[in-house]
Short mmCIF file of C-alpha atoms in Angstrom, two decimals:
data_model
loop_
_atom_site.label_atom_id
_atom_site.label_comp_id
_atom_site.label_asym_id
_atom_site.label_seq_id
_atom_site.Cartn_x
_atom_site.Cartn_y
_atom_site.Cartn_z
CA UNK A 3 158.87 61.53 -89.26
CA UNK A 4 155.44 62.75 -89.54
CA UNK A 5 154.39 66.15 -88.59
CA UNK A 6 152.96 65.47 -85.64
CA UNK A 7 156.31 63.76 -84.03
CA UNK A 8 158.26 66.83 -84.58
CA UNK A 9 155.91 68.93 -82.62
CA UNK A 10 153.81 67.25 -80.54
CA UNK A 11 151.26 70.59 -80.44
CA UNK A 12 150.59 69.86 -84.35
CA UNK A 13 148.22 67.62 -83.20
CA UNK A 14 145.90 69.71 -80.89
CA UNK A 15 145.99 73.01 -83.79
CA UNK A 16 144.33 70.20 -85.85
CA UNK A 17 142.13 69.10 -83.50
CA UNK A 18 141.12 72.78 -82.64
CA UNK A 19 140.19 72.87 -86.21
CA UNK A 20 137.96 70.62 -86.86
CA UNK A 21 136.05 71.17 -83.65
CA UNK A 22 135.57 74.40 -84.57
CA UNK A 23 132.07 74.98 -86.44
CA UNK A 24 133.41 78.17 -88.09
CA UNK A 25 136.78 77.34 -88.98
CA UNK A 26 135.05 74.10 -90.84
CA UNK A 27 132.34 76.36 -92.62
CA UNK A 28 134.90 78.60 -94.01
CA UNK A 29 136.27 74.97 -94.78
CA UNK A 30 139.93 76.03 -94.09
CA UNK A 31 142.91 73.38 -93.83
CA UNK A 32 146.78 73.93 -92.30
CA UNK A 33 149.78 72.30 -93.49
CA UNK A 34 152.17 72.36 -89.93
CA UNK A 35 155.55 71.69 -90.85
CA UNK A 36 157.56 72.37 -86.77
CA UNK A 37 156.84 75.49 -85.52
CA UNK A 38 155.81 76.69 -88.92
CA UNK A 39 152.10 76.87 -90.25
CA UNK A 40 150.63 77.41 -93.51
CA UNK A 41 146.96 77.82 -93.40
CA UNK A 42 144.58 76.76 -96.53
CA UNK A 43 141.64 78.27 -97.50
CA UNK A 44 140.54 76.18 -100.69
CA UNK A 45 138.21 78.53 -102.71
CA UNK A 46 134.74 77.92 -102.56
CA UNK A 47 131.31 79.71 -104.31
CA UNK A 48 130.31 80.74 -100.73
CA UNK A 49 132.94 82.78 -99.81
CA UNK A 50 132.13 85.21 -102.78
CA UNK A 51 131.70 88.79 -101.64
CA UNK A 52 130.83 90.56 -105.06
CA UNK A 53 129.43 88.73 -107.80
CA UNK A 54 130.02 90.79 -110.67
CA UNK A 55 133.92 91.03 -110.23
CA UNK A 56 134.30 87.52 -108.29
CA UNK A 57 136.33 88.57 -105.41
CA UNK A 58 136.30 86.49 -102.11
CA UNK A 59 134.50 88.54 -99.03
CA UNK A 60 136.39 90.82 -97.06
CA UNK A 61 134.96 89.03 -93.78
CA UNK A 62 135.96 85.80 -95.59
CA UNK A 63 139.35 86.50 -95.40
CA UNK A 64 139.69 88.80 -92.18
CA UNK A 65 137.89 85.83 -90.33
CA UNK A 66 140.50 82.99 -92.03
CA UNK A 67 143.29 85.46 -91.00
CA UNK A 68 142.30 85.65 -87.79
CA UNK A 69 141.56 81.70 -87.17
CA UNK A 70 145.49 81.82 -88.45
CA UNK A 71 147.12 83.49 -86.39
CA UNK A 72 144.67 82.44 -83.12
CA UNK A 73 146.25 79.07 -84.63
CA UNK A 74 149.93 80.04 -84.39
CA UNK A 75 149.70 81.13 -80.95
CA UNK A 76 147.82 77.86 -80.04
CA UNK A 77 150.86 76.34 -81.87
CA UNK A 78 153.79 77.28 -80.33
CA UNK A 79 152.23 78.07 -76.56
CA UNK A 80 151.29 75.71 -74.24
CA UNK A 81 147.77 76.99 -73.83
CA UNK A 82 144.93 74.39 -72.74
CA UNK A 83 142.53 76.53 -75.19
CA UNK A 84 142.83 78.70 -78.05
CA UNK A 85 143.79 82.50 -77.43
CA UNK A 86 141.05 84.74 -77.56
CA UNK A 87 141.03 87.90 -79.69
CA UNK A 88 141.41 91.21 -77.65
CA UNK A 89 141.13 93.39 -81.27
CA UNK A 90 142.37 93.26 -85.05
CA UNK A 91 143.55 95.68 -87.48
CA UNK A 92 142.94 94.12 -91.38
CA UNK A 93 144.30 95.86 -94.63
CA UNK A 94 142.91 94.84 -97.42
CA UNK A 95 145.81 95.41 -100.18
CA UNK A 96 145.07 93.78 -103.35
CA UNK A 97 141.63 92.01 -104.67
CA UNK A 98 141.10 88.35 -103.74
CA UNK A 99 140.56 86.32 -106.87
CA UNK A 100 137.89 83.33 -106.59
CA UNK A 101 141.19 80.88 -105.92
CA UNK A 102 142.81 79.11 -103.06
CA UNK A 103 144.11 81.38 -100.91
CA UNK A 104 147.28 81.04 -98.04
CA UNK A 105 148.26 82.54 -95.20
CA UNK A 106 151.10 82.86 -92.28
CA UNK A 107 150.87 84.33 -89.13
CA UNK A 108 154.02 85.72 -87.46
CA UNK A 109 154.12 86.81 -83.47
CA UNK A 110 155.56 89.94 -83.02
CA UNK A 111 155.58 89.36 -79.47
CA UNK A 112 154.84 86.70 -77.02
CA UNK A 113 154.38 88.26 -73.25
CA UNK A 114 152.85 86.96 -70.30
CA UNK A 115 149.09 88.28 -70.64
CA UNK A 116 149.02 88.88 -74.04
CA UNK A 117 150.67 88.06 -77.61
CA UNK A 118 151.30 90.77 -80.80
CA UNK A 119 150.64 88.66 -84.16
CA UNK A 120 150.85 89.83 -87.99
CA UNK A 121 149.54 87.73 -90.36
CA UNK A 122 149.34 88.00 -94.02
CA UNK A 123 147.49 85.96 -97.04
CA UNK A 124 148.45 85.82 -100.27
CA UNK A 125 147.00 83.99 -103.01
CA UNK A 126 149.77 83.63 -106.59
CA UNK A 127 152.61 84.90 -105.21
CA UNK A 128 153.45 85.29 -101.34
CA UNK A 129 155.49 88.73 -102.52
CA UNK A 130 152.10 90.52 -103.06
CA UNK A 131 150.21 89.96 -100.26
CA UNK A 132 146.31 90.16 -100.84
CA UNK A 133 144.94 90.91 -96.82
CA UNK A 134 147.21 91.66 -93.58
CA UNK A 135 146.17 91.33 -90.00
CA UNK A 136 147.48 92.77 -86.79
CA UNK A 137 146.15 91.52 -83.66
CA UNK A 138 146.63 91.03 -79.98
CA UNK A 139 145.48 88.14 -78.03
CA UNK A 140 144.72 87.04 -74.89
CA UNK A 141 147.29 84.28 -73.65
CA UNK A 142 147.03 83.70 -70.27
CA UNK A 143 145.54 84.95 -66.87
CA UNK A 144 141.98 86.90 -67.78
CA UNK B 14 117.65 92.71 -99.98
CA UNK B 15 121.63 93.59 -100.51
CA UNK B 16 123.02 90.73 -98.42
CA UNK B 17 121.14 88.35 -101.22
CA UNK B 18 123.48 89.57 -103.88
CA UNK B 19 126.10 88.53 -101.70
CA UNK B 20 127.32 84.98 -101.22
CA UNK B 21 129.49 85.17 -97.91
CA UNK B 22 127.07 87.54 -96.16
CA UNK B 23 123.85 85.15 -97.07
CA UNK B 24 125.37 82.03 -96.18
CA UNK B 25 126.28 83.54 -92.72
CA UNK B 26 122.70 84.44 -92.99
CA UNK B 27 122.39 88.12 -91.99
CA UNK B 28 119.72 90.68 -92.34
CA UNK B 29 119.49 94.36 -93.43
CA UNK B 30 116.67 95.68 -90.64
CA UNK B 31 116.95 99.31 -91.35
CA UNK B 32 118.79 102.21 -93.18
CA UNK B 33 118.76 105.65 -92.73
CA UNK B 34 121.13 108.41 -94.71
CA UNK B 35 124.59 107.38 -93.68
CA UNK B 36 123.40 104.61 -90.85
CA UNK B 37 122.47 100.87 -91.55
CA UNK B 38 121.43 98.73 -89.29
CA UNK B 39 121.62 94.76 -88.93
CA UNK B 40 120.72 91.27 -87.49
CA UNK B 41 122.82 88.42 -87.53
CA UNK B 42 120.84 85.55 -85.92
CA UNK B 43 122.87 82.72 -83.73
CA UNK B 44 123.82 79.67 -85.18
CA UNK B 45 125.60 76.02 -84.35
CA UNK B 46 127.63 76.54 -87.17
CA UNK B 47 129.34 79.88 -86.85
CA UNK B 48 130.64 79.24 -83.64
CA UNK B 49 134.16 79.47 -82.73
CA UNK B 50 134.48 78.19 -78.80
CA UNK B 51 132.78 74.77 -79.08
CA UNK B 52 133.21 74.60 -74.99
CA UNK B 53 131.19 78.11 -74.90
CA UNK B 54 128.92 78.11 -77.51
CA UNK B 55 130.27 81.68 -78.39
CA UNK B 56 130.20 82.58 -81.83
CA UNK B 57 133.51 83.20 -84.09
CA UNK B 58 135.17 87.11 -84.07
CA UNK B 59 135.00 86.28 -87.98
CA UNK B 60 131.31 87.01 -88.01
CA UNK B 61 131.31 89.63 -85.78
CA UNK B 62 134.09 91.19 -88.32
CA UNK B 63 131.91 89.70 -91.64
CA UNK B 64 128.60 91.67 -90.19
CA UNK B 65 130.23 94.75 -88.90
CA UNK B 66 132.73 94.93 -92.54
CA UNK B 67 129.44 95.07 -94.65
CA UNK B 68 127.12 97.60 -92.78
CA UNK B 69 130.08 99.92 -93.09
CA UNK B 70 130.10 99.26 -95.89
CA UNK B 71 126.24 99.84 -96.89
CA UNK B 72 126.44 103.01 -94.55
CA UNK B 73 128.66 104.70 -96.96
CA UNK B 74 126.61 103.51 -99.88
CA UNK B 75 123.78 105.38 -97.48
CA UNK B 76 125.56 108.64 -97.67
CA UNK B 77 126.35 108.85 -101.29
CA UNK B 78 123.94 110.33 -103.76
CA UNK B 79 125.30 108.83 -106.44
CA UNK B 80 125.05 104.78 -106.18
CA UNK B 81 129.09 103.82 -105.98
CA UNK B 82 130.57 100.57 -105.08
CA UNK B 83 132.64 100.52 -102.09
CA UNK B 84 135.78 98.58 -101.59
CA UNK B 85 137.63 98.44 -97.80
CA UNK B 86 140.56 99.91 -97.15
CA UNK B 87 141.56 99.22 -93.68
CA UNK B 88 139.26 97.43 -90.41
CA UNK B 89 139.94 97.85 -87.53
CA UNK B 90 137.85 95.60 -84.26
CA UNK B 91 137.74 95.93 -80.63
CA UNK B 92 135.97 92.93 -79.16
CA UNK B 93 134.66 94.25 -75.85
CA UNK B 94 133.22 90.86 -74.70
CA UNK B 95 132.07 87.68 -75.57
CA UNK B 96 128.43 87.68 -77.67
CA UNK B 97 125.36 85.21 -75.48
CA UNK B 98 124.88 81.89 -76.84
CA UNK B 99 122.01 81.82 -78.89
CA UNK B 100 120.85 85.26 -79.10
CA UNK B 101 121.32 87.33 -82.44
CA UNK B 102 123.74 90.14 -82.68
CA UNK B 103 122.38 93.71 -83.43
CA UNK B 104 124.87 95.44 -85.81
CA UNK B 105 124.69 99.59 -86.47
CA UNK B 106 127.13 101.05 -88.56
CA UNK B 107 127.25 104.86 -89.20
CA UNK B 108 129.08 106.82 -91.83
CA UNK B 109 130.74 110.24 -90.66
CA UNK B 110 132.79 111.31 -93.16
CA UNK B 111 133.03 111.60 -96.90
CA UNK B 112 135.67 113.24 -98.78
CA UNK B 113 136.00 112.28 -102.61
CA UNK B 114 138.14 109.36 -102.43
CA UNK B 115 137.41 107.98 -99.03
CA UNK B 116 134.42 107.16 -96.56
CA UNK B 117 135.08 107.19 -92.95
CA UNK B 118 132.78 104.51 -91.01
CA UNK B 119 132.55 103.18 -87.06
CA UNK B 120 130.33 100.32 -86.12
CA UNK B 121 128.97 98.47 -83.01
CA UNK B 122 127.54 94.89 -82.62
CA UNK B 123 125.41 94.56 -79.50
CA UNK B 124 122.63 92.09 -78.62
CA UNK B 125 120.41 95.14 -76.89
CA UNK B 126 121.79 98.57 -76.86
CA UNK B 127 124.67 100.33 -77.65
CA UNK B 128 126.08 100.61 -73.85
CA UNK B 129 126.56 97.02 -73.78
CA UNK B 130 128.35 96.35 -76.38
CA UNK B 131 129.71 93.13 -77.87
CA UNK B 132 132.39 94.82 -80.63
CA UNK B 133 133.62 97.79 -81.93
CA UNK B 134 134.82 98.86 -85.53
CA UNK B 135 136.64 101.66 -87.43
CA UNK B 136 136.94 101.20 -91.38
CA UNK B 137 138.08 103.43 -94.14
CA UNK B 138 136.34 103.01 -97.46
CA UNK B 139 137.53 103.61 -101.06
CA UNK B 140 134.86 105.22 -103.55
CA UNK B 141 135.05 102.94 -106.78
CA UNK B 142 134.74 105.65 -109.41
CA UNK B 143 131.99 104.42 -111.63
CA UNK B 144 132.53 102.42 -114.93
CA UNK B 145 131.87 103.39 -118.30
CA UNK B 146 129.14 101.97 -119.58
CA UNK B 147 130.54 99.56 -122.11
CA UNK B 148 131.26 97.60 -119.10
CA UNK B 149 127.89 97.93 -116.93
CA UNK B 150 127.02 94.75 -118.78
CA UNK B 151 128.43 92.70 -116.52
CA UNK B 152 126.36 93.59 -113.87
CA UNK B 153 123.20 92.65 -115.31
#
């Protein structure tokens, strides 16, 4: 069964994706396995913040976690177009290495206006997370 | 000049415009590829977040008088509404608190003034304590 048969929605995240200009220049990929998402951001020269110390961008990273969890909600709603951000919290925890790095998002809460996601990215091991998010969404009704 | 140094920020393709002690200011100019609502035209939080994260950033730099690196703590954004297709965002980021560890910052991205504005931020900002000189090498 390919991913797409077990949740039909797999589909559209994809789709939202790749006709999104931003989410292609960050150049990020997600692996959708049912209601479950890993997002991929493969590591790439561009997304350097500070040269000296080679650590990915802050903004790299809060804007990959974002796309992330804006793609879980898109994933397990049945929304005709992605949620849009109300506001974001983003602690940045531990340096991110020039590697890949992953990420999950997790919703706290879906309501009827508005959904509470956490999402974290982690790079070696998924036990020491490197960024988290917090953010509410719009998800219906604005 | 700083954003040069610094991959992300130069391929987004943003602009230092002014800095005063403890206040930056900046111009990120609109672009096809940095939106995130293809039906809209309206360009991706993510930049919004990239522009607002650095000038904070730079503001704390700003309020130093020793030159420090800066590394971020915590971000927090408010988007307020949606930025005009085509039009550059104006981003000002102040600094307005220093204690030895920790810069406090807030930030707004606007295409005119400050009353109509697009975002919102709130960072904290750790003060890298400086490196012995053996290892300034690096950095050359």
């Amino acid at each position: 069964m390919t991913p797409f048969e077990a949740n039909p929605r797999a589909a559209e995240v994809e789709a939202f994706l790749a006709r999104t200009p931003f989410a292609q220049k960050l150049g990020m990929r997600c692996d959708i396995r049912g209601d479950e998402m890993t997002a991929i951001l493969p590591f790439s020269k561009k997304l350097i913040g500070n040269f000296t110390i080679k650590a990915l961008h802050g903004g790299a990273i809060s804007s990959f976690l974002e796309l992330t969890a804006m793609a879980q909600v898109f994933l397990v709603t049945d929304l005709a177009r992605p949620p849009k951000t109300i506001n974001l919290t983003i602690d940045y925890l531990r340096q991110g290495h020039a590697k890949d790095l992953y990420a999950r998002a997790y919703i706290t809460k879906m309501g009827r206006r508005m959904a509470s996601v956490r999402a974290e990215a982690w790079q070696e091991e998924k036990s020491k997370p490197v960024t988290a998010l917090m953010a509410h969404f719009m998800v219906g009704g604005d | 000049m700083m954003t040069k140094a610094v991959p992300w920020a130069r391929d987004l393709g943003f602009e230092v415009t002014r800095i005063e002690k403890g206040r930056v200011w900046g111009s990120q100019p609109w672009d096809d590829s940095l939106v995130g609502d293809p039906d809209t035209g309206v360009i991706h939080g993510g930049v919004i977040t990239t522009l607002l994260d650095n000038l904070c950033g730079m503001s704390c730099s700003a309020i130093l008088s020793d030159f420090r690196f800066v590394a971020t703590l915590d971000l927090r954004i408010d988007y307020m509404r949606p930025a005009d297709k085509g039009r550059a965002i104006i981003g000002e980021a102040e600094c307005y608190h220093v204690t030895r560890t920790v810069c406090f910052t807030r930030a707004w991205a606007y295409h005119e003034t400050r009353d109509k504005v697009i975002a919102t931020a709130a960072g904290a900002f750790a003060i890298n304590q400086p490196r012995p000189a053996d290892k300034l090498e690096s950095l050359a």
